[in-house]
mmCIF file of C-alpha atoms and ligand atoms in Angstrom:
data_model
loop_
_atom_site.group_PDB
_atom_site.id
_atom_site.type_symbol
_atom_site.label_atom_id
_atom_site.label_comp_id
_atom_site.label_asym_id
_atom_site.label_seq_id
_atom_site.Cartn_x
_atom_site.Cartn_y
_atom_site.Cartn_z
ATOM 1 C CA UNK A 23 156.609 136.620 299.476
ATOM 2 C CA UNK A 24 153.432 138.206 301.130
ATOM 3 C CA UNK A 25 150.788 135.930 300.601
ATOM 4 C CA UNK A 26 148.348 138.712 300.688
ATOM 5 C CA UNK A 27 149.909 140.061 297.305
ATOM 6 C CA UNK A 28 147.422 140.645 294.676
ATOM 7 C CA UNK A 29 147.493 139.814 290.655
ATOM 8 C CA UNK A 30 148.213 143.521 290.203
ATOM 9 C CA UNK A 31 151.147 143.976 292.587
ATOM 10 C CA UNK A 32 152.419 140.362 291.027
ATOM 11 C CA UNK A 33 152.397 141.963 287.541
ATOM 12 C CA UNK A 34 154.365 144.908 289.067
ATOM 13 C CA UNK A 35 156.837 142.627 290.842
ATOM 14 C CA UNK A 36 157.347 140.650 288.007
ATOM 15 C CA UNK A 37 157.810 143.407 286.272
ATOM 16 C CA UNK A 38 160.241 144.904 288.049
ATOM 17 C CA UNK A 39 162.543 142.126 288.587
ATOM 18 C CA UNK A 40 162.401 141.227 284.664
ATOM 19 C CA UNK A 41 164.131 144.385 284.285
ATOM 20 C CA UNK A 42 166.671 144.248 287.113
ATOM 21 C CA UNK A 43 167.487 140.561 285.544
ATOM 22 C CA UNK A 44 167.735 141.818 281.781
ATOM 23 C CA UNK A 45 165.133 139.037 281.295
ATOM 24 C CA UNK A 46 162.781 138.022 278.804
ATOM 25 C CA UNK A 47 159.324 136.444 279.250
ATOM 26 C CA UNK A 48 158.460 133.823 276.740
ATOM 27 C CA UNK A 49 155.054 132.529 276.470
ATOM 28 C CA UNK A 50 153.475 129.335 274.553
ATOM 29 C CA UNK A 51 149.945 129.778 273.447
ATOM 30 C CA UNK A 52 148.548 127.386 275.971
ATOM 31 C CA UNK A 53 149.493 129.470 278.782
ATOM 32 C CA UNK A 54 146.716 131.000 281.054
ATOM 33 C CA UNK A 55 145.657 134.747 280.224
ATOM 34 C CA UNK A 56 147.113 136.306 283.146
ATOM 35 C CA UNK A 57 150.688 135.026 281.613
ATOM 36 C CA UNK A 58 150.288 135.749 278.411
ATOM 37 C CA UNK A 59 149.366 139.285 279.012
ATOM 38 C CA UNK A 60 152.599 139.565 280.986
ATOM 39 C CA UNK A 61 154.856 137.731 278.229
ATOM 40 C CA UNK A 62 157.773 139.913 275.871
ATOM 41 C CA UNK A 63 156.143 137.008 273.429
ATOM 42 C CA UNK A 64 153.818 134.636 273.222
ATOM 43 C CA UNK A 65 153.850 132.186 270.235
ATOM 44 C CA UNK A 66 153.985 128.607 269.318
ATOM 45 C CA UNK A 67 156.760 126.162 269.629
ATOM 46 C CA UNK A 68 158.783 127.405 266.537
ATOM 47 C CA UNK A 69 158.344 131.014 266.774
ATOM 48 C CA UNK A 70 159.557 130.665 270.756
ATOM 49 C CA UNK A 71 162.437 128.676 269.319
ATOM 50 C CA UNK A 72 163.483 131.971 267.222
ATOM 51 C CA UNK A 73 163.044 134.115 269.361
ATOM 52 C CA UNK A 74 165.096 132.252 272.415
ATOM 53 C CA UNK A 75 167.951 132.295 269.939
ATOM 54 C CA UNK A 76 167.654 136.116 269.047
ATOM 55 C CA UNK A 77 167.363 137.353 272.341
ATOM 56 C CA UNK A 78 169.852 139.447 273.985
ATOM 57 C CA UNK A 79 168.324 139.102 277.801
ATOM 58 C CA UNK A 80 170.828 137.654 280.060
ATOM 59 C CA UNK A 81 167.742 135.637 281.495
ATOM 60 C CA UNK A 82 164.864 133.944 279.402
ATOM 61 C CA UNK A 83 161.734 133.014 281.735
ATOM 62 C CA UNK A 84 159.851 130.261 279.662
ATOM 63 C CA UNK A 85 156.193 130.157 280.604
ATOM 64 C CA UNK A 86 155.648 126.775 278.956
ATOM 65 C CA UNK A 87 156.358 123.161 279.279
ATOM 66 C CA UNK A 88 159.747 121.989 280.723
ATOM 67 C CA UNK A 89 160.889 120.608 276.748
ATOM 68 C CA UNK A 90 160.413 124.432 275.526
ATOM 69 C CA UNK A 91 162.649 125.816 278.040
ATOM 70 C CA UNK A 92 165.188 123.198 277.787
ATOM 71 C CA UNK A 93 164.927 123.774 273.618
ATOM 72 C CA UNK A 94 165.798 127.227 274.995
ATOM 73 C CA UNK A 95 168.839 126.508 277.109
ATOM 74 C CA UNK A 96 170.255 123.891 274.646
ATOM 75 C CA UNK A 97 170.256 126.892 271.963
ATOM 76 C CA UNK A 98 171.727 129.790 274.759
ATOM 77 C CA UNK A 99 174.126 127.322 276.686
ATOM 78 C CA UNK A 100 175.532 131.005 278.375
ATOM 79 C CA UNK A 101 171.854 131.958 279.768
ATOM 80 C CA UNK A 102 170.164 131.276 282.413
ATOM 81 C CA UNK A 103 166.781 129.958 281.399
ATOM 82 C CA UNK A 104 164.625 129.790 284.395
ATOM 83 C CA UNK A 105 160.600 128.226 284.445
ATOM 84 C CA UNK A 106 157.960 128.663 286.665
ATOM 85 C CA UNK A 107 157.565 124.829 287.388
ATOM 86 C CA UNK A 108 159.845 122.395 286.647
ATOM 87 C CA UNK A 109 157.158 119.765 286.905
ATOM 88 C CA UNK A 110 155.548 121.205 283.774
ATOM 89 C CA UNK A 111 156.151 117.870 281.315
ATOM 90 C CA UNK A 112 154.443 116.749 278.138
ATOM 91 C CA UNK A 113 152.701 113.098 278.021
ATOM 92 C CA UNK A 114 154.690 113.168 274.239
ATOM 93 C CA UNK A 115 158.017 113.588 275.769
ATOM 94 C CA UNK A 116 156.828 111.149 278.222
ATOM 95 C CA UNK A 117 156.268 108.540 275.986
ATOM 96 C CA UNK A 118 159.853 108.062 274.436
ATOM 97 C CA UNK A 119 162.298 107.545 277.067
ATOM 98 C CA UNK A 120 165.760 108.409 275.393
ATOM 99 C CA UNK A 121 166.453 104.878 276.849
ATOM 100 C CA UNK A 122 163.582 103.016 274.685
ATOM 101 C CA UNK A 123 164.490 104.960 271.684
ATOM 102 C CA UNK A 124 168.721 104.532 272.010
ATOM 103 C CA UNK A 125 167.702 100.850 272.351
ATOM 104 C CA UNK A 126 165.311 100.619 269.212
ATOM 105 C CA UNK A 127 167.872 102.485 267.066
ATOM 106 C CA UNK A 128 170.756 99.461 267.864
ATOM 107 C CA UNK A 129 168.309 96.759 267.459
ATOM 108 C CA UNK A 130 167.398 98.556 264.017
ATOM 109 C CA UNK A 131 171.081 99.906 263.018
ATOM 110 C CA UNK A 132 170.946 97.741 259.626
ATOM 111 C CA UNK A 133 168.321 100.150 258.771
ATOM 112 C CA UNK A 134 170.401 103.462 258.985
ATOM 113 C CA UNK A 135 167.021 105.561 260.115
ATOM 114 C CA UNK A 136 167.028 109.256 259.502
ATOM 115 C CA UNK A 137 165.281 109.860 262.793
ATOM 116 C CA UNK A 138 162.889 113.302 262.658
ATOM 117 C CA UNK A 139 162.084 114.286 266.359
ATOM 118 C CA UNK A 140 158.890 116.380 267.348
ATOM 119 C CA UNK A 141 159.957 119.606 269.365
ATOM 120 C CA UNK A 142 157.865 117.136 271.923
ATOM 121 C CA UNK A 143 161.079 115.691 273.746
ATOM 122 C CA UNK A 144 163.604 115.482 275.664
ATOM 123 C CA UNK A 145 167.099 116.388 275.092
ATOM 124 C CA UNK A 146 167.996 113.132 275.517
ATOM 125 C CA UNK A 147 166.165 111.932 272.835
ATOM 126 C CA UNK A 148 167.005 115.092 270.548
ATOM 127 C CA UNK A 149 170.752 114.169 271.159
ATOM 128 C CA UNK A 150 170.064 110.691 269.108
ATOM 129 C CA UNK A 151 168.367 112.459 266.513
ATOM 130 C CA UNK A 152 169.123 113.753 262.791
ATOM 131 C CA UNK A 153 166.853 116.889 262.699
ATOM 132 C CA UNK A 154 163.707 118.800 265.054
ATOM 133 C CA UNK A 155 161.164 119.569 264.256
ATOM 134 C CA UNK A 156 157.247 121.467 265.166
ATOM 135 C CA UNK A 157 153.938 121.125 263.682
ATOM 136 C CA UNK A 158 154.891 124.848 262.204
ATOM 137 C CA UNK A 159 157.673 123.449 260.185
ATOM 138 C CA UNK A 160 157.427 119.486 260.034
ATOM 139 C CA UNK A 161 156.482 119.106 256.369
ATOM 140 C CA UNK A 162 159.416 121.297 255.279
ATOM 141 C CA UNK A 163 161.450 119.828 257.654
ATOM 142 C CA UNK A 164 160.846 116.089 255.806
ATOM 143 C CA UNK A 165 160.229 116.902 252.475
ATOM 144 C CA UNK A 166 163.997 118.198 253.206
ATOM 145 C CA UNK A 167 165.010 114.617 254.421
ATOM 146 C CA UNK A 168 167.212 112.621 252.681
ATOM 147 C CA UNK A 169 165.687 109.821 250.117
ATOM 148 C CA UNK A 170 167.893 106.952 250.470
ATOM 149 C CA UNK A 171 167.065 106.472 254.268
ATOM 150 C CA UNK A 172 163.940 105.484 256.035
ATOM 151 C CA UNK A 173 162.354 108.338 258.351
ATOM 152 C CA UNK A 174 161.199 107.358 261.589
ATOM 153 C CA UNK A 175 159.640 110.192 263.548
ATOM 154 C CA UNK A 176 159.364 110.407 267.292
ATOM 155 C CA UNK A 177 157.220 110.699 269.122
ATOM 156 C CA UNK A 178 153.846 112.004 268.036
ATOM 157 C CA UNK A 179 152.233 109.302 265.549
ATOM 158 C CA UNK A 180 149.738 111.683 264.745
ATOM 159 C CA UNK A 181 151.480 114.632 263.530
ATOM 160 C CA UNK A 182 153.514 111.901 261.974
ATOM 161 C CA UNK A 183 150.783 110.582 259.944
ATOM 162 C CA UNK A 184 149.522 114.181 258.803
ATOM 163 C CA UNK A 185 153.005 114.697 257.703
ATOM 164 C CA UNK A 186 153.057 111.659 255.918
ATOM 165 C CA UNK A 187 150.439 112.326 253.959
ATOM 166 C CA UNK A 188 151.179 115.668 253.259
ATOM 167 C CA UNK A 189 154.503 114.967 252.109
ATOM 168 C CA UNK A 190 153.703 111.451 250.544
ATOM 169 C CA UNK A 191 156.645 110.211 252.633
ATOM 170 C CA UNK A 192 156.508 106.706 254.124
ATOM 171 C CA UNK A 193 157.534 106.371 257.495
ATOM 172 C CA UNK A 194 157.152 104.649 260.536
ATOM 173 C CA UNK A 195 155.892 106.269 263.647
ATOM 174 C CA UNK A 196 157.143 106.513 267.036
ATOM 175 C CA UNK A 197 153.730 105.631 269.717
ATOM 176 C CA UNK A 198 153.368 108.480 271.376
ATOM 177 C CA UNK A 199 151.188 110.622 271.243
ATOM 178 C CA UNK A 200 149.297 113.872 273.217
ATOM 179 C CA UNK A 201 146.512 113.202 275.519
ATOM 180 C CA UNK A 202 144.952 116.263 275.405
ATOM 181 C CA UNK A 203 144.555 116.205 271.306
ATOM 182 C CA UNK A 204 143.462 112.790 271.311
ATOM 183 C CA UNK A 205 140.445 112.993 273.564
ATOM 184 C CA UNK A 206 138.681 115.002 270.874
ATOM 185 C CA UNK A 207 136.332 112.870 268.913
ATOM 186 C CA UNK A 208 134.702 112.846 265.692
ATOM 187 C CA UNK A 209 131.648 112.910 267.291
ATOM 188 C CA UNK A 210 131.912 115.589 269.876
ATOM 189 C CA UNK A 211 133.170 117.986 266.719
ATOM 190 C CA UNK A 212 130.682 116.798 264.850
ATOM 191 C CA UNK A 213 128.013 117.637 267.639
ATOM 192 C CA UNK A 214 129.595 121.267 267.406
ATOM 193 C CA UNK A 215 129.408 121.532 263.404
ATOM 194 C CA UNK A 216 125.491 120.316 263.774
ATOM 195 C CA UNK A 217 124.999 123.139 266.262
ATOM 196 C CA UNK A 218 126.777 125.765 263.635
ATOM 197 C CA UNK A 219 126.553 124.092 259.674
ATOM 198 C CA UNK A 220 128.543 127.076 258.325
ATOM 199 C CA UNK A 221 131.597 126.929 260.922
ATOM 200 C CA UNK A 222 134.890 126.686 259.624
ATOM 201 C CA UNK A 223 136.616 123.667 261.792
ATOM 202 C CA UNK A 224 140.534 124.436 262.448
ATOM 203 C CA UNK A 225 142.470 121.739 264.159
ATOM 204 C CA UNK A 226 145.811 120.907 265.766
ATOM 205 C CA UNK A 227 147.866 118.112 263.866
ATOM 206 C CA UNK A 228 148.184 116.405 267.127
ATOM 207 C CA UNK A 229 144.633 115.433 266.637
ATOM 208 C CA UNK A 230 144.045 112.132 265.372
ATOM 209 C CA UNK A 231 142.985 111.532 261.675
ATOM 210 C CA UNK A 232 139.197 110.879 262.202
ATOM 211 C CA UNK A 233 139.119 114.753 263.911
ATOM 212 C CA UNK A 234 141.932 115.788 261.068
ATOM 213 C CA UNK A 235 139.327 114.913 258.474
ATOM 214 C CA UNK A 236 136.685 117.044 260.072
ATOM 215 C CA UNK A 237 138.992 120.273 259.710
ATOM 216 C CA UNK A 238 139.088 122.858 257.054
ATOM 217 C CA UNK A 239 143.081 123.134 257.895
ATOM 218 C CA UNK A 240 145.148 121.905 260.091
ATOM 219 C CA UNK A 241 148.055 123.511 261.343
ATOM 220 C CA UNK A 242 150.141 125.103 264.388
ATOM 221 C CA UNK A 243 148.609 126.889 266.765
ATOM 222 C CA UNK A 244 150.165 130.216 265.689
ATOM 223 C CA UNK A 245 149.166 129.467 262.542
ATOM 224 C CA UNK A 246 145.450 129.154 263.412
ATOM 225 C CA UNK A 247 145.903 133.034 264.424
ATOM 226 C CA UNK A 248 146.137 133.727 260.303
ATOM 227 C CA UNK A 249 143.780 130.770 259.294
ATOM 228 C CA UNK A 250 141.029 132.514 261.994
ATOM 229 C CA UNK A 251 141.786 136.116 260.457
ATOM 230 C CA UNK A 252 141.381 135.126 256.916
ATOM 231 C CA UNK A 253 138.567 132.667 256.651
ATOM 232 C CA UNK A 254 135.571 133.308 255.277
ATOM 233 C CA UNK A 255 133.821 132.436 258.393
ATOM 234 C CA UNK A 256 131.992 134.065 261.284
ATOM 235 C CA UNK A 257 132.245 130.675 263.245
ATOM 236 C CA UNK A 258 135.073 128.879 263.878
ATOM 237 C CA UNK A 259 135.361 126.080 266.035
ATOM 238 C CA UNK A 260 138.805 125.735 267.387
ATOM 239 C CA UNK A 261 140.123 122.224 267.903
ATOM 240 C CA UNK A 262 143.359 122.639 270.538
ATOM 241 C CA UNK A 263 144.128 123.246 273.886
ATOM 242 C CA UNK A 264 141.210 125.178 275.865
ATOM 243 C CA UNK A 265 143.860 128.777 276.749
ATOM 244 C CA UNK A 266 144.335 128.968 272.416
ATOM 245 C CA UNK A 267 141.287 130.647 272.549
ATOM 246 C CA UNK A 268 142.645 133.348 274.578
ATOM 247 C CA UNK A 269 145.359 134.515 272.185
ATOM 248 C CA UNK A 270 142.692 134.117 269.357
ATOM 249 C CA UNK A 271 139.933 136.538 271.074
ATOM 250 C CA UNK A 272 143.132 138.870 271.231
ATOM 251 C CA UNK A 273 143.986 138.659 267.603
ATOM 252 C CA UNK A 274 141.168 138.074 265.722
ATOM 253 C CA UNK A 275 138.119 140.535 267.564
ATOM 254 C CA UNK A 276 135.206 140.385 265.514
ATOM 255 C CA UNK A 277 134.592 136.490 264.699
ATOM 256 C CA UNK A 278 133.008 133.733 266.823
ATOM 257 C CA UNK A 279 136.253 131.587 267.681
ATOM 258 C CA UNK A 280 133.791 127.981 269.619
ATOM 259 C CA UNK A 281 136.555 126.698 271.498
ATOM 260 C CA UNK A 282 134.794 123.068 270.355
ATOM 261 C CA UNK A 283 134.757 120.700 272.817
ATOM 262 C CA UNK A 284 136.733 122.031 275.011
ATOM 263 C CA UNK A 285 133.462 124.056 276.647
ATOM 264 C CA UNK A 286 132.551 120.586 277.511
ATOM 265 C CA UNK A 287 135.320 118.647 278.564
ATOM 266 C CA UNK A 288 137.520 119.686 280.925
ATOM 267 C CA UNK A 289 140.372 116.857 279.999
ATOM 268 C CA UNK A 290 141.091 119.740 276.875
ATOM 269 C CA UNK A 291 143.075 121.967 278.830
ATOM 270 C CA UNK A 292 146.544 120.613 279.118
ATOM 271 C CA UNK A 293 147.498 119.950 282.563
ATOM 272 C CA UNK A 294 151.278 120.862 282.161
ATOM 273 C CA UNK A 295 151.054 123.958 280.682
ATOM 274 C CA UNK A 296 148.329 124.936 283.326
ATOM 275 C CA UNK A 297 150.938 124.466 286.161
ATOM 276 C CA UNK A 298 152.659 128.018 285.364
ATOM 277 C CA UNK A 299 150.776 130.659 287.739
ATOM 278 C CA UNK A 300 151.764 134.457 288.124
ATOM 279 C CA UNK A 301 152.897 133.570 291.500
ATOM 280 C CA UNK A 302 155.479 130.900 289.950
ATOM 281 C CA UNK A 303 157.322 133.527 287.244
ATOM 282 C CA UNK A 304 157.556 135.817 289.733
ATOM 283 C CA UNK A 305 159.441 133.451 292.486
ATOM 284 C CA UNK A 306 161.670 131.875 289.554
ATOM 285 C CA UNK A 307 162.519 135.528 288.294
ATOM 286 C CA UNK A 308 163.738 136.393 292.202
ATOM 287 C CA UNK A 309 164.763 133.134 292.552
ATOM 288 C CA UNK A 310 166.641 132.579 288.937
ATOM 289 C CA UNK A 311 165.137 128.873 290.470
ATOM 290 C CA UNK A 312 164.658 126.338 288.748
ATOM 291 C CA UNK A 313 166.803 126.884 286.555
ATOM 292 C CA UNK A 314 167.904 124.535 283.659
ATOM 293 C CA UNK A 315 170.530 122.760 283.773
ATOM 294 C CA UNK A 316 172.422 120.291 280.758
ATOM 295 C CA UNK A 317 175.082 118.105 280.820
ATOM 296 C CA UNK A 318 177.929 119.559 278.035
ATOM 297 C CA UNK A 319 178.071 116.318 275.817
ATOM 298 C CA UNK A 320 174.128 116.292 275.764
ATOM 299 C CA UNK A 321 173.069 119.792 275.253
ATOM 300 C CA UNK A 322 175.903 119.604 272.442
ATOM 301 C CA UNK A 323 174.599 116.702 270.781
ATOM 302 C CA UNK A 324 171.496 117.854 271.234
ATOM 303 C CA UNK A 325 171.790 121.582 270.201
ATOM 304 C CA UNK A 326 173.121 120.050 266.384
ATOM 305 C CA UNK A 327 169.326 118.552 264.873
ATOM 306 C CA UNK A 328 167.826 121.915 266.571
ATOM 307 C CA UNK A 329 170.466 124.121 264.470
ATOM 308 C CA UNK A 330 169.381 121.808 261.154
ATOM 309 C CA UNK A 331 165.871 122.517 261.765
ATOM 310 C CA UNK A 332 166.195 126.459 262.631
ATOM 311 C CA UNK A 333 168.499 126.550 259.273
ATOM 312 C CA UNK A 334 165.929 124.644 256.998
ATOM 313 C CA UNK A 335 163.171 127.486 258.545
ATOM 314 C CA UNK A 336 164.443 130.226 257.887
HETATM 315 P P1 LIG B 261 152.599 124.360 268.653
HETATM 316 O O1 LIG B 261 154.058 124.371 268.322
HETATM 317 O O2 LIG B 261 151.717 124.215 267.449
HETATM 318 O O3 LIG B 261 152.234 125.552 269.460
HETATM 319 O O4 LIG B 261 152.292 123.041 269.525
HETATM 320 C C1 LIG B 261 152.890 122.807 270.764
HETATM 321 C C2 LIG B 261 152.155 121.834 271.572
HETATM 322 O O5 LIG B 261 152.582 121.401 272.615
HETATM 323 C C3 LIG B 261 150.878 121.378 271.083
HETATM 324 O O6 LIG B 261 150.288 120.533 272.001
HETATM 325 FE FE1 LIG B 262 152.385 118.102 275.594
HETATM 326 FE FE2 LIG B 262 149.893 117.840 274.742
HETATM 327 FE FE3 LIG B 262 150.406 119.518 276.729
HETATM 328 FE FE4 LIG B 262 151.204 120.093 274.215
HETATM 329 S S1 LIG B 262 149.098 119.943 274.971
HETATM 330 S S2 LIG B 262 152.427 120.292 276.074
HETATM 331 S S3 LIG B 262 151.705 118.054 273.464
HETATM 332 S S4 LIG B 262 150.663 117.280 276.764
#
């Protein structure tokens, strides 16, 4: 590619080739501005689930993290379901190793666990479990879980506990968990709220429970787009990954969305999801490179707890 191409002939480029490709762009939320201005849609992990199974594109381009796009392949085994880096990973999916978790569930087979597996993994690990879920869907997904077997969810223990008491569900926790949420503090969103006393505080579940107790809800990150629209509130200080804020000026002109902490602290921007450049969608759209690939017996095994979960959102 010319190296002296700028953002605008990019944009036209990738343009171009999405429609000599029958492709679709899908976005995440965290993405940087430039990308999601680009993307067909742009949404959070369960929303981007629904619409990689409605879509008719022979190519989905997933502008996300490498779990999203291989949610997307498992769920369109006959499309080609390219990425712009295939280096973009999650320190969640990182932190259960299908390996760890296949040998926990033998050492533990007396107990007969229903296993509920944050979006957050790999398909390895979604292959050994009973049901998906996201942090759009997760208390529907276990107040829908079976009574006479003990959950364990994998691998985010802190959208784990928030379901848990949400649900009043007992259940033990996988220890994971995302190093971007949990780097907010009490303190530094407290710091924020002394700075604005009437700001409404909305926060991701991934958060851990000191910062969850500090929020006026807690929810998805699409979700935040409805909780920012219809709160009382001029401020609100948003407590998620730093490019949320993006989507959120989009959606909701008008109020004063404090991207909390994350002014301060660079460590809030998620360094995955920040790998995905204009540049990199346009050379995997030429390139249809990388590309996902999934063993049969995998994606299979893997594609039935994603099914469960899409079914029980509807
Ligand atoms: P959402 O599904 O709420 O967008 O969350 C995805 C994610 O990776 C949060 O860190
Ligand atoms: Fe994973 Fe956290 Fe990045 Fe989301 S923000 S993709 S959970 S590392």
């Amino acid at each position: 590619m010319n190296a002296t191409l700028t953002s605008t002939d990019l944009r036209a480029d990738i343009l171009a080739l999405k429609k000599e490709r029958n492709a679709v762009i899908l976005a995440h939320n965290y993405q940087n501005a430039e990308i999601q201005e680009i993307a067909d849609y742009v949404g959070d992990s369960l929303g981007l689930s629904f619409r990689a199974q409605e879509t008719e594109a022979d190519v989905i381009a997933f502008c996300g993290v490498h779990f999203m796009a291989e949610t997307a392949k498992i769920i369109n085994p006959e499309k080609t379901v390219v990425l712009p880096d295939a280096n973009a990973g999650c320190s969640l999916e990182d932190s259960c190793p299908a390996e760890d978790l296949g040998a926990f569930l033998k050492e533990n087979a007396e107990k007969n666990y229903y296993v509920v597996t944050y979006i957050n993994s790999s398909a390895a690990v979604k292959a050994l479990s009973d049901v998906i879920c996201t942090s759009g869907n997760a208390v529907r997904i276990v107040e829908a879980a079976p009574t006479d077997r003990p959950i364990l969810f994998v691998p985010d223990q802190n959208l784990g506990s928030w379901v848990s008491q949400q649900t009043g569900r007992e259940m033990e926790f996988w220890n994971g968990n995302c190093y971007v949420h949990v780097e907010f503090t009490r303190e530094s969103i407290q710091k924020i709220k002394d700075e604005y006393p009437d700001a409404a505080v909305v926060a991701h579940p991934e958060c851990t429970t000191a910062v969850r107790l500090l929020a006026d809800e807690v929810c998805s990150t699409e979700r935040m787009i409805d909780f920012c629209r219809n709160s009382p509130s001029e401020n609100i200080i948003v407590v998620t990954e730093a490019n949320m804020l993006h989507r959120l000026r989009r959606d909701v002109p008008g109020k004063n969305l404090i991207a909390g902490p994350t002014d301060r602290c660079a460590c809030a921007e998620c360094r995955y999801m920040k790998m995905n450049t204009l540049e990199k969608l346009y050379l995997c759209l030429r390139d249809l490179s990388p590309a996902v690939e999934l063993d049969d017996a995998m994606r299979e095994a893997a594609k039935a707890p994603i099914m469960r979960m899409l079914e029980l959102s509807k």
